[in-house]
Amino acid sequence: MRFSFFAGVLVVAALPAMAQTPNGEPPKTGRKAWTAPRTTDGQPDLQGVWWNSSATPLERPKALEGKPLLTDEELTELKKRAARLFDVNADSDFAGGDNYFLALLANPERYKNPNSTGTSVEMVEREFEHRTSLVVDPADGRIPPLTPEGRQRVRSRPTPTAAGQGPPAGPEDLSNPLRCITYGIPKLGGNSANNSYFQILQTPGYVVLSGEVIHDVRLIPLDGRSHLSRGVRQWHGDSRGRWEGNTLVVDTTNFSSQSDFMGSAENLHLVERFTRTAADTLSYEITLDDPTTWTKPWTAVIRLRQTPIPLYEVACHEGNFYTM
């Protein structure tokens, strides 16, 4: 009865909201206040390479419905399961994204995924926290339902060619990542902890955000200029940045109709907030609003960690085995 631990605790355990910080961690007392460093032009310094290694799923699993936070005991149990299931000698398949956390909840003898192309040997250590979802709004930790138009768009979008379906008729039958065009923004899929590195550079008047995969680079002006006219559309949209205290706020519109984030494209309004909360920690908050895709806006918060490892090239090439 490996699932019995959580089955019993879920009924009776619920920590008061006041006993946790907004990021789902127990409050720490007696710590000296941390002061964010500044760039030479006086702006909060967010520069460096940041890594998303969160084990927290994007959406709260149905098994944890109504439970926004794990207890210390539950968190310890999950870490034990992770060590057993995904040790290099565990003979488990690679678990990316939310599959990692869901596997720990189910706690099988071995994790097997028929769609996986790798094993646990390729996995990196994940960072645990008390939260049960990255989604913080709505309060249920779930992405709002798709609109009828959104459901139709998701059904009709290109998907990777599955085994046995034969080759695609043309490049339009493949998704943007498989064509090495872009992984899109925001890159929430990085919570697999693989290919989830980001680099931030700052110069007077600009912030540069670059990703590890396909070398996506966003040059974001901070001078208060208006967005491009609605007729100008880009893969990553049109971004404008501003400072609100120590938080960098990036407002992005004007996505291309060929962009794709969970079925959302040209009508997406994306607001990102970057706040350095410790020397090695960056809070990354995203709010997505597209009334043609979701029934209401939603927000997720991801904790990024700084790493001294440089941003290496992750080569993407057309003609790989996905397109054969």
Short mmCIF file of C-alpha atoms in Angstrom, two decimals, residues 76-251:
data_model
loop_
_atom_site.label_atom_id
_atom_site.label_comp_id
_atom_site.label_asym_id
_atom_site.label_seq_id
_atom_site.Cartn_x
_atom_site.Cartn_y
_atom_site.Cartn_z
CA THR A 76 10.26 14.17 3.44
CA GLU A 77 8.33 11.15 2.17
CA LEU A 78 8.35 12.47 -1.41
CA LYS A 79 12.12 12.95 -1.27
CA LYS A 80 12.55 9.36 -0.11
CA ARG A 81 10.41 8.13 -2.98
CA ALA A 82 12.40 10.23 -5.45
CA ALA A 83 15.67 8.74 -4.21
CA ARG A 84 14.29 5.22 -4.66
CA LEU A 85 12.45 5.68 -7.97
CA PHE A 86 14.94 7.84 -9.84
CA ASP A 87 18.30 6.79 -8.49
CA VAL A 88 20.78 6.13 -11.32
CA ASN A 89 20.40 2.40 -10.66
CA ALA A 90 16.60 2.46 -10.33
CA ASP A 91 15.84 1.19 -13.85
CA SER A 92 13.09 3.78 -14.25
CA ASP A 93 12.24 5.69 -17.42
CA PHE A 94 12.93 9.40 -17.77
CA ALA A 95 10.20 11.46 -16.07
CA GLY A 96 9.86 15.03 -17.28
CA GLY A 97 7.48 17.83 -16.41
CA ASP A 98 4.58 16.96 -14.14
CA ASN A 99 5.18 13.24 -14.69
CA TYR A 100 7.94 13.38 -12.07
CA PHE A 101 5.69 14.55 -9.24
CA LEU A 102 2.81 12.30 -10.33
CA ALA A 103 5.14 9.30 -10.27
CA LEU A 104 6.12 10.12 -6.70
CA LEU A 105 2.46 10.28 -5.67
CA ALA A 106 1.68 6.93 -7.30
CA ASN A 107 4.94 5.41 -5.97
CA PRO A 108 5.23 2.33 -8.21
CA GLU A 109 8.10 -0.14 -7.94
CA ARG A 110 9.53 1.38 -11.12
CA TYR A 111 8.40 4.31 -13.24
CA LYS A 112 7.68 3.27 -16.82
CA ASN A 113 6.51 5.52 -19.65
CA PRO A 114 6.05 4.00 -23.14
CA ASN A 115 6.65 7.44 -24.69
CA SER A 116 9.95 8.03 -22.92
CA THR A 117 13.16 7.99 -24.97
CA GLY A 118 15.51 7.98 -21.97
CA THR A 119 16.07 6.58 -18.50
CA SER A 120 16.52 7.97 -15.00
CA VAL A 121 20.29 8.02 -15.63
CA GLU A 122 19.73 11.20 -17.68
CA MET A 123 17.76 12.96 -14.96
CA VAL A 124 19.09 15.66 -12.68
CA GLU A 125 18.29 16.29 -9.04
CA ARG A 126 15.05 18.20 -8.54
CA GLU A 127 14.30 20.85 -5.93
CA PHE A 128 11.33 20.26 -3.64
CA GLU A 129 9.11 22.80 -1.92
CA HIS A 130 5.86 22.70 0.03
CA ARG A 131 3.63 23.99 -2.77
CA THR A 132 1.58 21.44 -4.71
CA SER A 133 1.36 23.52 -7.90
CA LEU A 134 3.20 26.29 -9.70
CA VAL A 135 -0.18 27.78 -10.56
CA VAL A 136 -1.13 30.19 -7.75
CA ASP A 137 -4.19 31.79 -9.35
CA PRO A 138 -6.85 30.39 -9.57
CA ALA A 139 -6.57 29.23 -5.97
CA ASP A 140 -7.34 25.62 -6.92
CA GLY A 141 -3.92 25.42 -8.60
CA ARG A 142 -5.44 24.43 -11.94
CA ILE A 143 -5.26 26.17 -15.32
CA PRO A 144 -8.73 27.55 -16.16
CA PRO A 145 -10.80 25.57 -18.69
CA LEU A 146 -10.32 26.19 -22.38
CA THR A 147 -12.97 28.12 -24.26
CA PRO A 148 -14.72 26.29 -27.15
CA GLU A 149 -12.46 28.19 -29.55
CA GLY A 150 -9.42 27.24 -27.50
CA ARG A 151 -10.35 23.55 -27.50
CA GLN A 152 -10.70 23.58 -31.27
CA ARG A 153 -7.34 25.30 -31.67
CA VAL A 154 -5.60 22.75 -29.44
CA ARG A 155 -7.15 19.85 -31.39
CA SER A 156 -5.99 21.25 -34.71
CA ARG A 157 -2.45 22.31 -33.83
CA PRO A 158 0.52 20.31 -35.18
CA THR A 159 1.81 17.53 -32.95
CA PRO A 160 4.92 15.33 -33.08
CA THR A 161 4.50 12.41 -35.43
CA ALA A 162 3.65 9.33 -33.40
CA ALA A 163 5.11 5.94 -34.17
CA GLY A 164 3.16 4.13 -36.84
CA GLN A 165 1.49 7.25 -38.25
CA GLY A 166 3.91 7.66 -41.10
CA PRO A 167 5.94 10.72 -42.13
CA PRO A 168 4.40 14.21 -42.10
CA ALA A 169 3.06 15.55 -45.38
CA GLY A 170 5.07 18.73 -44.93
CA PRO A 171 6.75 20.95 -42.34
CA GLU A 172 3.41 22.51 -41.41
CA ASP A 173 2.41 19.17 -39.89
CA LEU A 174 5.17 19.52 -37.27
CA SER A 175 5.28 21.75 -34.21
CA ASN A 176 7.51 24.82 -33.99
CA PRO A 177 10.08 23.14 -31.68
CA LEU A 178 10.51 20.17 -34.01
CA ARG A 179 11.13 22.58 -36.87
CA CYS A 180 13.76 24.33 -34.74
CA ILE A 181 11.86 27.62 -34.95
CA THR A 182 11.22 28.28 -31.28
CA TYR A 183 10.09 26.61 -28.07
CA GLY A 184 7.99 29.69 -27.44
CA ILE A 185 7.51 31.81 -24.36
CA PRO A 186 6.99 31.45 -21.51
CA LYS A 187 8.91 28.18 -21.31
CA LEU A 188 7.07 26.43 -18.50
CA GLY A 189 8.12 23.03 -19.83
CA GLY A 190 11.51 23.74 -18.30
CA ASN A 191 10.31 22.30 -15.02
CA SER A 192 11.59 18.96 -16.32
CA ALA A 193 14.92 20.40 -15.05
CA ASN A 194 16.55 19.53 -18.36
CA ASN A 195 17.23 22.30 -20.89
CA SER A 196 15.74 24.74 -18.38
CA TYR A 197 18.51 27.31 -18.12
CA PHE A 198 17.98 31.02 -18.74
CA GLN A 199 20.43 33.90 -18.87
CA ILE A 200 19.70 37.53 -18.04
CA LEU A 201 21.91 40.38 -19.25
CA GLN A 202 21.37 44.05 -18.41
CA THR A 203 22.62 47.18 -20.15
CA PRO A 204 21.48 50.77 -19.69
CA GLY A 205 17.97 50.90 -21.16
CA TYR A 206 17.65 47.20 -22.03
CA VAL A 207 17.30 43.73 -20.56
CA VAL A 208 18.22 40.64 -22.58
CA LEU A 209 16.59 37.27 -21.85
CA SER A 210 18.13 34.25 -23.56
CA GLY A 211 17.17 30.59 -23.37
CA GLU A 212 19.25 27.45 -23.55
CA VAL A 213 17.29 25.75 -26.34
CA ILE A 214 17.26 27.10 -29.93
CA HIS A 215 19.09 30.15 -28.53
CA ASP A 216 15.89 32.19 -28.23
CA VAL A 217 16.84 35.77 -27.36
CA ARG A 218 14.51 38.60 -26.34
CA LEU A 219 15.79 42.19 -26.39
CA ILE A 220 13.52 44.18 -24.08
CA PRO A 221 13.63 48.01 -24.00
CA LEU A 222 13.05 49.83 -20.71
CA ASP A 223 12.58 53.37 -22.05
CA GLY A 224 8.79 53.50 -21.91
CA ARG A 225 8.21 53.21 -25.65
CA SER A 226 4.82 52.00 -26.87
CA HIS A 227 4.15 48.54 -28.25
CA LEU A 228 4.44 48.00 -31.99
CA SER A 229 1.28 48.49 -34.04
CA ARG A 230 -1.12 45.54 -33.92
CA GLY A 231 -0.28 44.64 -37.51
CA VAL A 232 3.32 43.73 -36.60
CA ARG A 233 3.46 40.17 -35.26
CA GLN A 234 6.48 38.21 -34.01
CA TRP A 235 7.21 34.67 -32.79
CA HIS A 236 7.99 35.94 -29.28
CA GLY A 237 5.66 38.90 -29.40
CA ASP A 238 6.63 42.48 -28.66
CA SER A 239 8.04 42.97 -25.16
CA ARG A 240 8.31 46.17 -23.13
CA GLY A 241 9.90 46.32 -19.70
CA ARG A 242 9.68 48.58 -16.67
CA TRP A 243 10.78 48.57 -13.05
CA GLU A 244 8.31 48.44 -10.16
CA GLY A 245 10.60 48.79 -7.16
CA ASN A 246 12.97 45.79 -7.28
CA THR A 247 10.77 43.88 -9.72
CA LEU A 248 11.28 43.82 -13.48
CA VAL A 249 7.89 43.74 -15.20
CA VAL A 250 7.82 42.61 -18.84
CA ASP A 251 4.61 43.17 -20.81
#
